[in-house]
C-alpha atoms as a printed R data frame, in Angstrom:
   type eleno elety resid chain resno       x       y       z
1  ATOM     1    CA   MET     A     1   2.665  -5.439 -32.987
2  ATOM     2    CA   PRO     A     2   5.798  -4.079 -31.260
3  ATOM     3    CA   ASN     A     3   5.786  -3.154 -27.583
4  ATOM     4    CA   CYS     A     4   5.316   0.303 -26.110
5  ATOM     5    CA   TYR     A     5   8.550   2.313 -25.761
6  ATOM     6    CA   PHE     A     6   7.661   3.394 -22.207
7  ATOM     7    CA   CYS     A     7   6.301   0.332 -20.355
8  ATOM     8    CA   GLU     A     8   7.774  -2.196 -22.797
9  ATOM     9    CA   LYS     A     9   4.935  -4.610 -21.986
10 ATOM    10    CA   LYS     A    10   1.780  -3.718 -23.903
11 ATOM    11    CA   ALA     A    11   1.380  -3.430 -27.633
12 ATOM    12    CA   ARG     A    12   1.577   0.011 -29.212
13 ATOM    13    CA   GLU     A    13  -1.636   1.700 -30.338
14 ATOM    14    CA   SER     A    14  -0.506   1.687 -33.962
15 ATOM    15    CA   TRP     A    15   2.470   0.688 -36.099
16 ATOM    16    CA   GLY     A    16   3.598   4.281 -36.403
17 ATOM    17    CA   GLY     A    17   3.043   5.144 -32.725
18 ATOM    18    CA   TYR     A    18   5.396   4.713 -29.813
19 ATOM    19    CA   TRP     A    19   2.992   4.254 -26.889
20 ATOM    20    CA   CYS     A    20   0.280   1.889 -25.674
21 ATOM    21    CA   ALA     A    21  -3.079   3.408 -24.659
22 ATOM    22    CA   ASP     A    22  -2.198   3.609 -20.947
23 ATOM    23    CA   CYS     A    23   1.214   5.182 -21.494
24 ATOM    24    CA   ARG     A    24  -0.335   7.652 -23.946
25 ATOM    25    CA   LYS     A    25  -2.642   8.775 -21.107
26 ATOM    26    CA   ILE     A    26   0.363   9.154 -18.787
27 ATOM    27    CA   LYS     A    27   2.195  11.150 -21.446
28 ATOM    28    CA   ASN     A    28  -0.838  13.431 -21.898
29 ATOM    29    CA   ILE     A    29  -1.077  14.016 -18.129
30 ATOM    30    CA   LEU     A    30   2.625  14.896 -18.045
31 ATOM    31    CA   ASN     A    31   2.083  17.343 -20.898
32 ATOM    32    CA   ILE     A    32  -0.867  18.982 -19.142
33 ATOM    33    CA   TYR     A    33   0.458  19.235 -15.565
34 ATOM    34    CA   GLY     A    34   4.170  19.290 -16.272
35 ATOM    35    CA   VAL     A    35   6.804  16.728 -15.431
36 ATOM    36    CA   GLU     A    36   7.882  18.339 -12.151
37 ATOM    37    CA   GLU     A    37   4.376  18.582 -10.677
38 ATOM    38    CA   SER     A    38   3.430  15.084 -11.865
39 ATOM    39    CA   LEU     A    39   6.639  13.632 -10.415
40 ATOM    40    CA   GLN     A    40   6.034  15.419  -7.109
41 ATOM    41    CA   ILE     A    41   2.508  13.972  -6.928
42 ATOM    42    CA   LEU     A    42   3.747  10.456  -7.711
43 ATOM    43    CA   GLU     A    43   6.501  10.675  -5.117
44 ATOM    44    CA   SER     A    44   4.207  12.017  -2.393
45 ATOM    45    CA   VAL     A    45   1.443   9.489  -3.066
46 ATOM    46    CA   CYS     A    46   3.180   6.331  -4.261
47 ATOM    47    CA   ILE     A    47   6.593   6.376  -2.607
48 ATOM    48    CA   ARG     A    48   7.024   6.203   1.169
49 ATOM    49    CA   ASN     A    49   9.834   8.147   2.785
50 ATOM    50    CA   GLU     A    50  11.749   6.946   5.871
51 ATOM    51    CA   GLN     A    51   9.367   8.598   8.366
52 ATOM    52    CA   GLN     A    52   6.296   7.136   6.646
53 ATOM    53    CA   ARG     A    53   7.864   3.658   6.743
54 ATOM    54    CA   LYS     A    54   8.627   4.031  10.471
55 ATOM    55    CA   ASN     A    55   5.065   5.198  11.152
56 ATOM    56    CA   LYS     A    56   3.660   2.199   9.268
57 ATOM    57    CA   ILE     A    57   5.915  -0.226  11.163
58 ATOM    58    CA   ASN     A    58   4.904   1.319  14.503
59 ATOM    59    CA   LEU     A    59   1.224   1.156  13.563
60 ATOM    60    CA   GLU     A    60   1.523  -2.545  12.683
61 ATOM    61    CA   LYS     A    61   3.388  -3.224  15.946
62 ATOM    62    CA   LYS     A    62   0.598  -1.511  17.908
63 ATOM    63    CA   LYS     A    63  -1.999  -3.658  16.138
64 ATOM    64    CA   ILE     A    64  -0.094  -6.806  17.115
65 ATOM    65    CA   VAL     A    65   0.258  -5.682  20.727
66 ATOM    66    CA   ILE     A    66  -3.449  -4.836  20.967
67 ATOM    67    CA   LYS     A    67  -4.405  -8.176  19.431
68 ATOM    68    CA   ASN     A    68  -2.127 -10.070  21.825
69 ATOM    69    CA   THR     A    69  -3.458  -8.081  24.790
70 ATOM    70    CA   GLU     A    70  -7.044  -8.869  23.823
71 ATOM    71    CA   THR     A    71  -6.163 -12.560  23.457
72 ATOM    72    CA   ASP     A    72  -4.457 -12.603  26.869
73 ATOM    73    CA   LEU     A    73  -7.429 -10.834  28.437
74 ATOM    74    CA   THR     A    74  -9.840 -13.359  26.915
75 ATOM    75    CA   LEU     A    75  -7.742 -16.268  28.202
76 ATOM    76    CA   SER     A    76  -7.550 -14.742  31.677
77 ATOM    77    CA   THR     A    77 -11.295 -14.140  31.733
78 ATOM    78    CA   ASN     A    78 -11.993 -17.717  30.652
79 ATOM    79    CA   LEU     A    79  -9.647 -19.071  33.338
80 ATOM    80    CA   TYR     A    80 -11.330 -16.939  35.995
81 ATOM    81    CA   GLU     A    81 -14.777 -18.130  34.917
82 ATOM    82    CA   LYS     A    82 -13.653 -21.784  35.010
83 ATOM    83    CA   LYS     A    83 -12.249 -21.402  38.530
84 ATOM    84    CA   ASN     A    84 -15.428 -19.640  39.629
85 ATOM    85    CA   ALA     A    85 -17.562 -22.434  38.167
86 ATOM    86    CA   GLN     A    86 -15.483 -25.056  39.979
87 ATOM    87    CA   LYS     A    87 -15.885 -23.256  43.310
88 ATOM    88    CA   LYS     A    88 -19.672 -23.152  42.887
89 ATOM    89    CA   SER     A    89 -19.812 -26.886  42.153
């Protein structure tokens, strides 16, 4: 069966139809809520703007810094404990 006209990947629902089942659902949602509102929802939920990308990058950097700080603290603590153990011996 020929491919869907919208996604061009899945088979159409029927020979006379243009859409696969998933794209038919998308088309029905667009008809119900309107193209503008549906597009606005998709853009606000699925697409990150410049500020959102910067926030995500900064969040990931903070996670790395915290992880490295915790690792350094653990190493320092272990070193201190080893030196303390040697002094007691």
